[in-house]
Short mmCIF file of C-alpha atoms and ligand atoms in Angstrom, two decimals:
data_model
loop_
_atom_site.label_atom_id
_atom_site.label_comp_id
_atom_site.label_asym_id
_atom_site.label_seq_id
_atom_site.Cartn_x
_atom_site.Cartn_y
_atom_site.Cartn_z
CA MET A 1 -109.34 167.99 -2.90
CA GLU A 2 -108.31 165.82 -5.84
CA LYS A 3 -108.89 167.26 -9.27
CA GLN A 4 -111.14 164.35 -10.00
CA THR A 5 -114.73 165.23 -10.88
CA LEU A 6 -117.44 164.05 -8.56
CA ILE A 7 -118.99 162.05 -11.31
CA SER A 8 -115.90 159.95 -11.78
CA ILE A 9 -115.69 159.33 -8.03
CA TYR A 10 -119.22 158.00 -8.00
CA ALA A 11 -118.73 156.12 -11.20
CA THR A 12 -115.68 154.30 -9.91
CA GLU A 13 -117.40 153.43 -6.66
CA LEU A 14 -120.44 152.11 -8.46
CA PRO A 15 -120.27 148.46 -9.41
CA GLU A 16 -119.29 147.52 -12.94
CA ASN A 17 -122.03 145.86 -14.88
CA GLU A 18 -121.09 142.38 -15.98
CA MET A 19 -123.44 140.87 -18.46
CA ASP A 20 -123.42 137.31 -17.17
CA ASP A 21 -123.41 138.51 -13.59
CA ASN A 22 -126.10 136.64 -11.69
CA SER A 23 -126.20 139.03 -8.76
CA LEU A 24 -129.32 141.06 -7.97
CA ASN A 25 -127.37 144.23 -7.19
CA ASP A 26 -129.36 146.45 -9.55
CA LEU A 27 -132.59 145.86 -7.71
CA PHE A 28 -133.61 148.57 -5.29
CA TYR A 29 -133.75 146.99 -1.82
CA GLU A 30 -132.13 147.13 1.59
CA GLY A 31 -129.00 145.34 0.36
CA THR A 32 -128.29 147.93 -2.37
CA GLU A 33 -128.80 151.09 -0.40
CA THR A 34 -125.21 152.24 -1.08
CA GLU A 35 -125.51 151.74 -4.84
CA TYR A 36 -128.79 153.60 -4.76
CA ARG A 37 -127.28 156.64 -3.03
CA LEU A 38 -124.28 156.72 -5.35
CA ALA A 39 -126.38 156.43 -8.48
CA LEU A 40 -128.65 159.22 -7.31
CA ARG A 41 -125.78 161.50 -6.36
CA ALA A 42 -124.19 160.92 -9.74
CA ALA A 43 -127.52 161.70 -11.40
CA ALA A 44 -127.79 164.91 -9.37
CA GLU A 45 -124.26 165.80 -10.51
CA GLN A 46 -125.44 165.43 -14.11
CA VAL A 47 -128.29 167.81 -13.42
CA SER A 48 -125.88 170.32 -11.88
CA GLY A 49 -123.82 169.98 -15.05
CA PHE A 50 -126.94 170.81 -17.05
CA LEU A 51 -127.41 174.01 -15.02
CA LYS A 52 -123.74 174.97 -15.34
CA ASN A 53 -123.15 174.06 -18.97
CA ASN A 54 -126.38 174.79 -20.80
CA LYS A 55 -126.10 178.55 -21.05
CA GLN A 56 -128.75 179.04 -23.68
CA PRO A 57 -132.19 177.50 -23.98
CA PHE A 58 -131.24 175.31 -26.93
CA SER A 59 -128.03 174.07 -28.50
CA GLY A 60 -129.44 174.57 -31.99
CA ILE A 61 -128.69 171.00 -33.04
CA LYS A 62 -130.45 169.84 -36.21
CA PRO A 63 -132.60 166.69 -35.96
CA ALA A 64 -130.54 164.83 -38.60
CA THR A 65 -127.30 165.43 -36.68
CA LEU A 66 -128.83 164.21 -33.45
CA LEU A 67 -130.46 161.22 -35.07
CA ALA A 68 -127.13 160.11 -36.51
CA GLU A 69 -125.84 159.71 -32.93
CA PHE A 70 -128.62 157.21 -32.22
CA ASP A 71 -127.69 155.03 -35.18
CA LYS A 72 -124.46 154.10 -33.40
CA ILE A 73 -126.26 152.56 -30.44
CA SER A 74 -127.33 148.99 -29.96
CA LEU A 75 -129.79 148.56 -27.12
CA ASP A 76 -128.89 144.89 -26.93
CA LYS A 77 -125.33 145.72 -25.85
CA PRO A 78 -125.46 147.31 -22.36
CA LEU A 79 -122.64 149.61 -21.27
CA SER A 80 -120.25 148.48 -18.59
CA ASN A 81 -120.82 151.17 -15.94
CA TYR A 82 -122.84 154.19 -14.85
CA LYS A 83 -120.18 156.58 -16.04
CA SER A 84 -120.61 155.41 -19.62
CA VAL A 85 -124.40 155.58 -19.33
CA PHE A 86 -124.26 159.14 -18.01
CA GLU A 87 -121.85 160.17 -20.74
CA GLU A 88 -124.01 158.65 -23.43
CA VAL A 89 -127.22 160.22 -22.11
CA ASN A 90 -125.46 163.53 -21.84
CA ALA A 91 -124.44 163.41 -25.50
CA LEU A 92 -127.80 162.16 -26.72
CA TYR A 93 -130.05 164.22 -24.54
CA ILE A 94 -128.95 166.49 -21.72
CA LYS A 95 -126.49 168.53 -23.78
CA HIS A 96 -129.22 169.47 -26.24
CA ALA A 97 -132.26 169.46 -23.96
CA THR A 98 -134.44 172.55 -24.04
CA ALA A 99 -133.75 174.50 -20.86
CA PHE A 100 -137.05 175.77 -19.49
CA HIS A 101 -135.38 177.32 -16.44
CA LEU A 102 -133.57 179.98 -18.45
CA PRO A 103 -135.23 183.41 -18.66
CA GLN A 104 -134.61 183.45 -22.44
CA TYR A 105 -136.95 180.47 -22.87
CA ILE A 106 -140.35 182.03 -23.54
CA ALA A 107 -141.75 179.67 -26.16
CA HIS A 108 -144.36 177.21 -24.94
CA LEU A 109 -146.33 176.60 -21.75
CA ASN A 110 -143.42 175.07 -19.85
CA CYS A 111 -142.82 176.54 -16.44
CA PRO A 112 -139.55 176.37 -14.52
CA VAL A 113 -139.94 173.95 -11.60
CA VAL A 114 -139.46 174.46 -7.87
CA ILE A 115 -136.92 172.48 -5.85
CA PRO A 116 -139.30 170.99 -3.24
CA ALA A 117 -141.16 169.27 -6.09
CA LEU A 118 -137.86 167.82 -7.33
CA ALA A 119 -137.10 166.42 -3.89
CA ALA A 120 -140.54 164.83 -3.90
CA GLU A 121 -139.82 163.21 -7.28
CA VAL A 122 -137.02 161.21 -5.69
CA ILE A 123 -139.42 159.77 -3.16
CA ILE A 124 -142.21 159.22 -5.67
CA SER A 125 -140.19 157.07 -8.04
CA ALA A 126 -138.32 155.04 -5.42
CA ILE A 127 -141.27 154.15 -3.21
CA ASN A 128 -143.40 153.91 -6.32
CA SER A 129 -146.86 153.86 -4.76
CA SER A 130 -149.77 153.44 -7.09
CA GLN A 131 -152.70 155.73 -6.48
CA ASP A 132 -155.46 153.43 -7.69
CA THR A 133 -156.31 151.81 -4.35
CA TYR A 134 -155.61 152.35 -0.67
CA ASP A 135 -153.76 149.04 -0.43
CA GLN A 136 -151.25 150.34 -3.02
CA SER A 137 -150.75 153.82 -1.61
CA ALA A 138 -152.18 154.32 1.94
CA GLY A 139 -151.14 157.88 2.92
CA GLY A 140 -150.71 158.67 -0.77
CA THR A 141 -154.47 158.41 -1.21
CA PHE A 142 -155.10 160.93 1.57
CA ILE A 143 -152.42 163.33 0.39
CA GLU A 144 -154.06 163.37 -3.03
CA ARG A 145 -157.53 163.82 -1.50
CA ARG A 146 -156.41 166.73 0.67
CA LEU A 147 -154.86 168.45 -2.34
CA ILE A 148 -158.02 167.95 -4.38
CA ASP A 149 -160.08 169.39 -1.51
CA TRP A 150 -157.66 172.29 -1.21
CA THR A 151 -157.84 172.98 -4.94
CA GLY A 152 -161.64 172.83 -4.72
CA GLU A 153 -161.56 175.45 -1.94
CA GLN A 154 -159.39 177.71 -4.09
CA LEU A 155 -161.97 177.38 -6.87
CA GLY A 156 -164.73 178.39 -4.47
CA TYR A 157 -166.37 174.96 -4.43
CA ASN A 158 -168.00 173.68 -1.23
CA ASN A 159 -167.31 170.33 0.41
CA GLN A 160 -169.43 168.48 -2.16
CA CYS A 161 -166.59 168.71 -4.68
CA ASP A 162 -164.24 165.95 -5.63
CA GLY A 163 -161.66 165.10 -8.24
CA VAL A 164 -158.55 163.19 -9.15
CA PHE A 165 -155.01 163.82 -10.33
CA THR A 166 -154.51 163.07 -14.02
CA GLY A 167 -151.65 162.97 -16.50
CA GLY A 168 -152.47 166.35 -18.04
CA GLY A 169 -154.99 168.89 -19.22
CA SER A 170 -156.03 166.96 -22.31
CA GLN A 171 -156.97 164.01 -20.14
CA SER A 172 -158.77 166.23 -17.61
CA ASN A 173 -160.72 167.88 -20.44
CA LEU A 174 -161.71 164.42 -21.66
CA MET A 175 -163.13 163.64 -18.25
CA GLY A 176 -165.11 166.88 -18.31
CA LEU A 177 -166.67 166.16 -21.71
CA LEU A 178 -167.33 162.53 -20.88
CA LEU A 179 -169.18 163.41 -17.69
CA ALA A 180 -171.08 166.16 -19.50
CA ARG A 181 -172.21 163.74 -22.19
CA ASP A 182 -173.13 160.86 -19.89
CA TYR A 183 -174.84 163.19 -17.43
CA TYR A 184 -176.90 164.74 -20.19
CA ALA A 185 -178.03 161.37 -21.57
CA LEU A 186 -178.84 159.99 -18.13
CA THR A 187 -180.71 163.07 -16.91
CA TYR A 188 -182.55 164.25 -19.98
CA LEU A 189 -182.87 161.09 -22.10
CA GLY A 190 -182.94 158.42 -19.40
CA HIS A 191 -180.16 156.71 -21.31
CA ASN A 192 -177.07 155.15 -19.71
CA ILE A 193 -174.18 155.61 -22.15
CA LYS A 194 -171.70 153.81 -19.91
CA LEU A 195 -173.74 150.61 -20.19
CA ASP A 196 -175.60 150.98 -23.46
CA GLY A 197 -173.41 153.11 -25.69
CA HIS A 198 -174.62 156.15 -27.59
CA PRO A 199 -178.33 156.83 -28.04
CA VAL A 200 -179.43 157.09 -31.69
CA ASN A 201 -179.39 160.88 -31.68
CA ALA A 202 -175.89 161.21 -30.19
CA ASN A 203 -174.61 162.54 -33.51
CA ARG A 204 -176.71 165.62 -32.74
CA PHE A 205 -174.94 166.33 -29.42
CA ARG A 206 -173.19 169.70 -29.49
CA ILE A 207 -170.36 171.12 -27.36
CA PHE A 208 -169.57 174.83 -27.48
CA VAL A 209 -166.00 176.09 -27.26
CA SER A 210 -164.37 179.33 -28.34
CA GLU A 211 -162.35 179.60 -31.54
CA LYS A 212 -159.27 179.83 -29.35
CA ALA A 213 -160.03 176.82 -27.13
CA HIS A 214 -157.43 174.07 -26.88
CA PHE A 215 -157.39 171.47 -29.68
CA SER A 216 -157.80 168.66 -27.12
CA ASN A 217 -161.53 169.42 -27.22
CA GLN A 218 -161.73 168.26 -30.84
CA LYS A 219 -159.57 165.24 -30.13
CA ASN A 220 -161.67 164.32 -27.13
CA ALA A 221 -164.95 164.67 -29.03
CA SER A 222 -163.62 162.34 -31.67
CA LEU A 223 -162.30 159.92 -29.05
CA MET A 224 -165.75 159.88 -27.44
CA GLY A 225 -167.31 158.84 -30.74
CA LEU A 226 -169.15 162.12 -31.19
CA GLY A 227 -166.77 163.22 -33.90
CA GLU A 228 -165.20 166.62 -34.26
CA GLN A 229 -168.48 167.70 -35.85
CA ALA A 230 -169.92 167.87 -32.33
CA ILE A 231 -167.71 170.85 -31.53
CA VAL A 232 -169.22 174.26 -32.27
CA LYS A 233 -166.65 177.04 -32.35
CA VAL A 234 -167.92 180.32 -31.00
CA ALA A 235 -166.40 183.58 -32.28
CA THR A 236 -164.18 185.60 -29.96
CA ASP A 237 -163.99 189.28 -29.00
CA GLU A 238 -161.14 191.75 -29.53
CA ARG A 239 -159.08 190.01 -26.85
CA PHE A 240 -159.77 186.57 -28.31
CA ARG A 241 -162.17 185.58 -25.50
CA MET A 242 -165.43 183.76 -26.17
CA ASP A 243 -168.09 186.29 -27.09
CA ALA A 244 -171.01 185.49 -24.78
CA ARG A 245 -173.63 186.95 -27.12
CA LYS A 246 -172.33 184.87 -29.98
CA LEU A 247 -172.44 181.83 -27.69
CA GLU A 248 -176.10 182.40 -27.03
CA GLN A 249 -176.76 182.80 -30.74
CA ALA A 250 -174.79 179.65 -31.54
CA ILE A 251 -176.83 177.63 -29.03
CA LEU A 252 -180.11 178.94 -30.44
CA ASN A 253 -178.90 178.24 -33.91
CA GLU A 254 -178.08 174.60 -33.10
CA LEU A 255 -181.43 174.13 -31.37
CA GLU A 256 -183.17 175.49 -34.43
CA GLN A 257 -181.43 172.88 -36.54
CA GLY A 258 -182.69 170.14 -34.26
CA ASN A 259 -179.30 169.57 -32.62
CA ILE A 260 -178.78 168.92 -28.92
CA PRO A 261 -176.51 171.27 -26.95
CA ILE A 262 -174.98 169.37 -24.01
CA ALA A 263 -172.01 171.40 -22.77
CA ILE A 264 -170.00 174.59 -22.89
CA VAL A 265 -166.24 174.57 -22.43
CA ALA A 266 -164.97 177.95 -21.23
CA THR A 267 -161.24 178.53 -21.40
CA ALA A 268 -159.63 180.28 -18.44
CA GLY A 269 -156.33 181.22 -20.02
CA THR A 270 -156.16 180.49 -23.74
CA THR A 271 -153.00 178.82 -24.98
CA ASP A 272 -152.46 181.52 -27.59
CA PHE A 273 -153.41 184.69 -25.71
CA GLY A 274 -153.63 183.86 -22.02
CA ASN A 275 -157.02 185.52 -21.79
CA ILE A 276 -160.03 184.35 -19.84
CA ASP A 277 -163.46 183.74 -21.32
CA PRO A 278 -166.28 185.66 -19.55
CA LEU A 279 -166.96 183.00 -16.92
CA GLN A 280 -169.90 184.71 -15.20
CA GLU A 281 -171.83 185.25 -18.41
CA ILE A 282 -171.07 181.78 -19.66
CA ALA A 283 -172.28 180.35 -16.34
CA ARG A 284 -175.53 182.25 -16.73
CA ILE A 285 -176.03 180.94 -20.27
CA ALA A 286 -175.18 177.37 -19.18
CA LYS A 287 -177.86 177.62 -16.50
CA GLN A 288 -180.39 179.11 -18.87
CA PHE A 289 -180.01 176.21 -21.34
CA ASN A 290 -179.33 173.44 -18.77
CA LEU A 291 -175.85 172.81 -20.12
CA TRP A 292 -172.84 171.35 -18.36
CA MET A 293 -170.17 174.01 -17.89
CA HIS A 294 -166.59 172.83 -17.99
CA VAL A 295 -163.77 175.33 -17.42
CA ASP A 296 -160.44 174.52 -18.99
CA ALA A 297 -158.13 176.30 -16.54
CA ALA A 298 -155.09 174.21 -17.56
CA TYR A 299 -153.15 177.42 -17.93
CA GLY A 300 -155.15 180.01 -15.97
CA CYS A 301 -155.18 177.96 -12.76
CA GLY A 302 -152.07 179.87 -11.65
CA LEU A 303 -154.36 182.81 -10.83
CA LEU A 304 -155.76 180.76 -7.93
CA LEU A 305 -152.44 181.45 -6.21
CA SER A 306 -152.50 185.20 -6.67
CA GLU A 307 -154.11 187.64 -4.30
CA LYS A 308 -153.76 190.42 -6.81
CA TYR A 309 -155.30 188.65 -9.81
CA ARG A 310 -157.51 185.88 -8.37
CA HIS A 311 -160.60 187.94 -9.22
CA LEU A 312 -160.03 187.26 -12.91
CA LEU A 313 -161.32 183.74 -12.27
CA ASN A 314 -164.54 184.88 -10.61
CA GLY A 315 -167.38 182.69 -11.88
CA ILE A 316 -165.24 179.55 -12.03
CA GLU A 317 -167.00 178.35 -8.87
CA GLN A 318 -170.16 177.92 -10.95
CA ALA A 319 -168.54 175.41 -13.31
CA ASP A 320 -169.65 171.78 -13.10
CA SER A 321 -166.08 170.69 -13.70
CA VAL A 322 -162.62 172.21 -14.04
CA THR A 323 -159.26 171.26 -15.54
CA ILE A 324 -156.17 172.30 -13.59
CA ASP A 325 -152.60 171.83 -14.82
CA TYR A 326 -150.18 172.25 -11.96
CA HIS A 327 -147.43 171.49 -14.48
CA LYS A 328 -148.39 174.61 -16.44
CA SER A 329 -148.85 177.23 -13.75
CA PHE A 330 -147.89 175.88 -10.31
CA PHE A 331 -144.16 175.41 -11.11
CA GLN A 332 -144.52 171.62 -10.95
CA PRO A 333 -142.56 169.06 -12.97
CA ILE A 334 -144.52 167.17 -15.65
CA SER A 335 -146.88 165.39 -14.99
CA SER A 336 -149.11 167.08 -12.48
CA SER A 337 -152.69 167.84 -13.35
CA ALA A 338 -156.16 167.46 -11.90
CA PHE A 339 -159.80 167.16 -12.81
CA LEU A 340 -162.37 168.56 -10.37
CA VAL A 341 -166.16 168.29 -10.20
CA LYS A 342 -168.45 170.53 -8.22
CA ASN A 343 -170.75 167.66 -7.26
CA LYS A 344 -168.95 164.45 -6.35
CA LEU A 345 -172.02 162.36 -7.13
CA HIS A 346 -171.39 163.05 -10.80
CA LEU A 347 -168.25 160.95 -10.61
CA ASN A 348 -170.45 157.91 -9.97
CA ILE A 349 -171.36 158.02 -13.64
CA ILE A 350 -167.95 156.64 -14.56
CA LYS A 351 -167.46 154.19 -11.71
CA HIS A 352 -166.61 150.68 -12.76
CA HIS A 353 -166.20 147.75 -10.42
CA ALA A 354 -163.45 145.26 -11.10
CA ASP A 355 -163.67 142.36 -8.70
CA TYR A 356 -159.97 142.26 -7.99
CA LEU A 357 -159.51 145.98 -7.30
CA ASN A 358 -162.60 147.69 -6.01
CA PRO A 359 -165.38 145.08 -5.61
CA LYS A 360 -168.86 146.42 -5.12
CA GLU A 361 -169.24 145.02 -1.61
CA GLN A 362 -166.27 147.04 -0.38
CA ASP A 363 -166.96 149.68 2.22
CA TYR A 364 -165.54 152.76 0.52
CA ASP A 365 -165.14 154.88 3.57
CA ALA A 366 -163.12 152.16 5.27
CA LEU A 367 -161.03 151.46 2.18
CA PRO A 368 -160.92 154.40 -0.20
CA ALA A 369 -160.09 153.82 -3.85
CA GLN A 370 -159.11 156.69 -6.11
CA ILE A 371 -159.51 154.40 -9.12
CA ASN A 372 -163.24 155.03 -8.86
CA LYS A 373 -162.58 158.59 -9.99
CA SER A 374 -160.18 157.89 -12.82
CA ILE A 375 -161.25 157.05 -16.36
CA THR A 376 -158.06 156.72 -18.26
CA GLN A 377 -155.54 155.38 -15.77
CA SER A 378 -155.50 152.43 -13.37
CA THR A 379 -151.92 152.22 -12.16
CA ARG A 380 -151.21 155.86 -11.46
CA ARG A 381 -148.16 157.78 -10.31
CA PHE A 382 -148.15 159.61 -6.97
CA ASP A 383 -147.67 163.01 -8.61
CA ALA A 384 -149.63 164.68 -5.83
CA LEU A 385 -146.63 164.45 -3.50
CA LYS A 386 -144.80 167.11 -5.52
CA LEU A 387 -147.53 169.66 -4.93
CA TRP A 388 -147.70 168.63 -1.27
CA PHE A 389 -143.98 169.32 -0.79
CA THR A 390 -144.36 172.61 -2.63
CA LEU A 391 -147.28 173.89 -0.57
CA ARG A 392 -145.85 172.66 2.72
CA LEU A 393 -142.49 174.29 2.11
CA MET A 394 -143.31 177.42 0.13
CA GLY A 395 -146.97 178.03 0.78
CA LYS A 396 -149.52 179.48 -1.57
CA GLN A 397 -148.55 183.14 -1.05
CA LYS A 398 -144.98 182.70 -2.22
CA LEU A 399 -146.09 180.84 -5.34
CA GLY A 400 -148.65 183.58 -5.89
CA ARG A 401 -145.94 186.22 -5.88
CA TYR A 402 -144.14 184.30 -8.65
CA THR A 403 -147.36 184.44 -10.64
CA ASP A 404 -147.85 188.17 -10.00
CA ARG A 405 -144.33 188.90 -11.13
CA ILE A 406 -144.87 186.99 -14.38
CA ILE A 407 -148.11 188.84 -15.12
CA ASP A 408 -146.55 192.21 -14.35
CA THR A 409 -143.55 191.52 -16.60
CA THR A 410 -145.89 190.48 -19.40
CA GLU A 411 -147.86 193.70 -19.16
CA GLN A 412 -144.64 195.75 -19.28
CA ALA A 413 -143.55 193.69 -22.29
CA ALA A 414 -146.88 194.34 -24.00
CA CYS A 415 -146.42 198.08 -23.54
CA LEU A 416 -142.87 197.89 -24.85
CA ILE A 417 -143.95 196.01 -27.97
CA GLU A 418 -146.85 198.35 -28.60
CA GLY A 419 -144.86 201.48 -27.93
CA SER A 420 -141.91 200.74 -30.19
CA GLY A 421 -143.80 201.30 -33.43
CA GLN A 422 -141.91 198.41 -35.05
CA PHE A 423 -144.27 195.65 -34.03
CA GLU A 424 -147.92 194.75 -34.26
CA LEU A 425 -149.29 193.37 -30.98
CA LEU A 426 -152.60 191.52 -31.25
CA SER A 427 -153.71 191.67 -27.62
CA HIS A 428 -152.75 192.33 -24.04
CA SER A 429 -152.85 189.24 -21.81
CA ASP A 430 -154.49 188.34 -18.49
CA LEU A 431 -151.59 185.93 -17.98
CA GLY A 432 -148.30 185.72 -19.87
CA VAL A 433 -148.81 185.26 -23.63
CA LEU A 434 -148.15 187.91 -26.25
CA VAL A 435 -148.79 187.39 -29.95
CA PHE A 436 -147.12 189.93 -32.22
CA ARG A 437 -144.99 190.35 -35.30
CA TYR A 438 -142.20 192.49 -36.57
CA LEU A 439 -143.41 194.88 -39.23
CA PRO A 440 -141.47 195.52 -42.43
CA GLN A 441 -139.96 199.01 -42.45
CA HIS A 442 -141.01 199.50 -46.06
CA ALA A 443 -144.53 198.20 -46.36
CA GLY A 444 -145.33 196.17 -49.47
CA GLU A 445 -141.75 195.16 -50.19
CA VAL A 446 -141.45 192.03 -48.09
CA ASP A 447 -144.04 189.54 -46.93
CA PRO A 448 -144.44 189.91 -43.14
CA CYS A 449 -145.33 186.22 -42.71
CA ALA A 450 -142.20 185.01 -44.48
CA MET A 451 -140.10 187.54 -42.59
CA ASN A 452 -141.39 186.53 -39.15
CA LEU A 453 -141.06 182.85 -39.99
CA HIS A 454 -137.45 183.54 -40.91
CA ILE A 455 -136.94 185.37 -37.59
CA LYS A 456 -138.35 182.45 -35.62
CA GLN A 457 -136.33 179.79 -37.42
CA THR A 458 -133.09 181.74 -37.20
CA MET A 459 -133.55 182.21 -33.46
CA PHE A 460 -134.41 178.52 -32.97
CA PHE A 461 -131.25 177.24 -34.62
CA ASN A 462 -129.11 179.88 -32.92
CA GLY A 463 -130.65 178.66 -29.68
CA GLU A 464 -129.91 181.89 -27.85
CA VAL A 465 -133.55 182.67 -27.18
CA LEU A 466 -136.59 180.51 -27.83
CA VAL A 467 -139.94 181.98 -28.79
CA ALA A 468 -143.00 180.30 -30.29
CA SER A 469 -145.32 181.18 -33.13
CA THR A 470 -148.96 180.84 -34.06
CA LYS A 471 -151.30 181.67 -36.91
CA VAL A 472 -154.11 184.16 -36.53
CA ASN A 473 -156.48 184.64 -39.47
CA GLY A 474 -154.02 182.78 -41.65
CA GLN A 475 -151.18 185.16 -40.76
CA PHE A 476 -147.94 184.10 -39.11
CA TYR A 477 -147.16 185.68 -35.72
CA LEU A 478 -144.46 185.32 -33.10
CA LYS A 479 -145.51 184.38 -29.60
CA PHE A 480 -143.97 184.94 -26.18
CA THR A 481 -145.16 182.68 -23.38
CA ILE A 482 -143.75 184.11 -20.16
CA LEU A 483 -143.92 181.63 -17.27
CA ASN A 484 -140.64 182.28 -15.54
CA PRO A 485 -140.37 184.81 -12.69
CA LEU A 486 -136.67 185.13 -13.62
CA THR A 487 -137.60 186.64 -16.98
CA THR A 488 -137.36 190.42 -16.63
CA ILE A 489 -138.29 193.30 -18.87
CA GLN A 490 -134.57 193.64 -19.68
CA HIS A 491 -134.57 190.09 -21.09
CA ILE A 492 -137.62 190.96 -23.15
CA GLN A 493 -135.97 194.13 -24.39
CA HIS A 494 -132.92 192.13 -25.44
CA ILE A 495 -135.05 189.52 -27.21
CA LEU A 496 -136.92 192.22 -29.10
CA THR A 497 -133.61 193.67 -30.24
CA ILE A 498 -132.58 190.27 -31.60
CA ILE A 499 -135.92 189.97 -33.41
CA GLN A 500 -135.45 193.39 -34.97
CA LYS A 501 -131.95 192.52 -36.08
CA HIS A 502 -133.03 189.31 -37.85
CA GLY A 503 -135.99 191.16 -39.33
CA LYS A 504 -133.78 193.93 -40.71
CA ASP A 505 -131.30 191.39 -42.15
CA TYR A 506 -134.16 189.64 -43.88
CA GLU A 507 -135.52 192.88 -45.27
CA GLN A 508 -132.19 193.91 -46.68
CA ARG A 509 -131.83 190.63 -48.50
CA HIS A 510 -135.38 190.58 -49.84
CA GLN A 511 -136.16 194.19 -50.49
CA HIS A 512 -135.98 194.13 -54.24
CA THR A 513 -137.37 190.68 -54.84
CA PRO A 514 -141.09 189.92 -54.83
CA ALA A 515 -142.76 188.36 -51.78
CA TYR A 516 -142.45 184.58 -51.29
CA SER A 517 -139.39 184.41 -53.55
C1 PLP B 601 -151.81 172.91 -22.35
C2 PLP B 601 -153.27 173.05 -22.42
C3 PLP B 601 -154.09 171.91 -22.40
C4 PLP B 601 -153.54 170.52 -22.47
O1 PLP B 601 -152.89 170.18 -21.32
P1 PLP B 601 -151.76 169.05 -21.32
O2 PLP B 601 -151.33 168.99 -19.92
O3 PLP B 601 -150.70 169.51 -22.27
O4 PLP B 601 -152.41 167.79 -21.81
C5 PLP B 601 -155.45 172.10 -22.37
N1 PLP B 601 -155.98 173.33 -22.37
C6 PLP B 601 -155.23 174.45 -22.40
C7 PLP B 601 -155.89 175.79 -22.41
C8 PLP B 601 -153.84 174.34 -22.43
O5 PLP B 601 -153.09 175.45 -22.49
#
């Protein structure tokens, strides 16, 4: 075999790009099948290079250094061949991209992805179906519907459920709140918000979330014209889960003030702690006050896969609607998310008929149209195929074992952190998030917030391990988000040693100077 790299073979075989070339050889069609294969193989080679070369989760490059590279580029002057494009993209992006597949990446909610989903991506983008109507997707529509039905079964819904794939959890949460609001107005006020806009007392609508719920709830309330003021934050318990008694009090309190409770958002898997709000009790309270119950299971949906831990989601079947992020907890590439409703009739609230796409006269059973279920997207990617490939090749049980492994590693890590005496751990986790900080060895001499911030920043620009951070009661904490079954307790042990080392360095340098200096 020649000592030529594969990439240069492909690059030389691929046609040069001549600017005044009138040929159509960049279009994807029968006549360019060879170019297509070569370009894809070269792209796959680049990805292999990423796996081989990127040995730590981040290169540590500073934004200013990276930005300077972009200043040299003129988008109006195309490069002459694929090889140059690959080289440029490698320098600008791949070389420094955050590597979620490495076990030392435990920062944010980014899971490693499974290979069947990556194979599906190739098909999705080339065939490029659009999921809005049957005449733009055919089998794609039914694949999506089967996966929605399957997800509904996992939730414990009956065959009255329905739903749609969305771009992400924030969007799915928006759908939940929008349906809750419009359903409330229609049912209890006889007012159709879709047609007539807000009723006069809409500024009194109230939505209950926990203090640790995702910020998309605030954004969505403001987007819906209710304002962030519509969100009532309910205090949490010692594991940062919504306190059901406080929820009841908060509802009564709002009623007393003449406000109008319309919905409760329970979080199944908080972003900061990975804990699950008490779903059964919240369901009971929602029923008692006739409130819509939405469960944000963007993160916690992974438990649906697990035999061992599925019970933690008990009660979710009582929710009126649910957010699922397959790209958080089903090892799927971004984007892959879904919104589900228990009663499919509720989706009629948002239906809109455009004469050119889904005219009213159409017989829906003969010609299904997923666009009827989507609020925020018309043209929509066939993301469902990734999950289809994944389930058909791996099956639910295998994915579930990945999830179990992650949860078990996290619990071991929690014990390690707690047991060492050098850290303060705020809570154990139902899933994979641990919030903790390194404690100064000589209390009172250094500020723990400044020290832990230093630890985080030093690790980020070293790039060797990536962890996240959060603030709890105004205090700075480090955060592990474990979503990779490759991450073992040995990796965690090693990461804790690095944290201790940076902490000790910081202490030595700051011991005799006052805090915040
Ligand atoms: C990540 C997350 C979201 C938002 O989902 P995106 O897919 O990032 O839009 C919503 N809720 C929770 C609990 C999350 O962790």
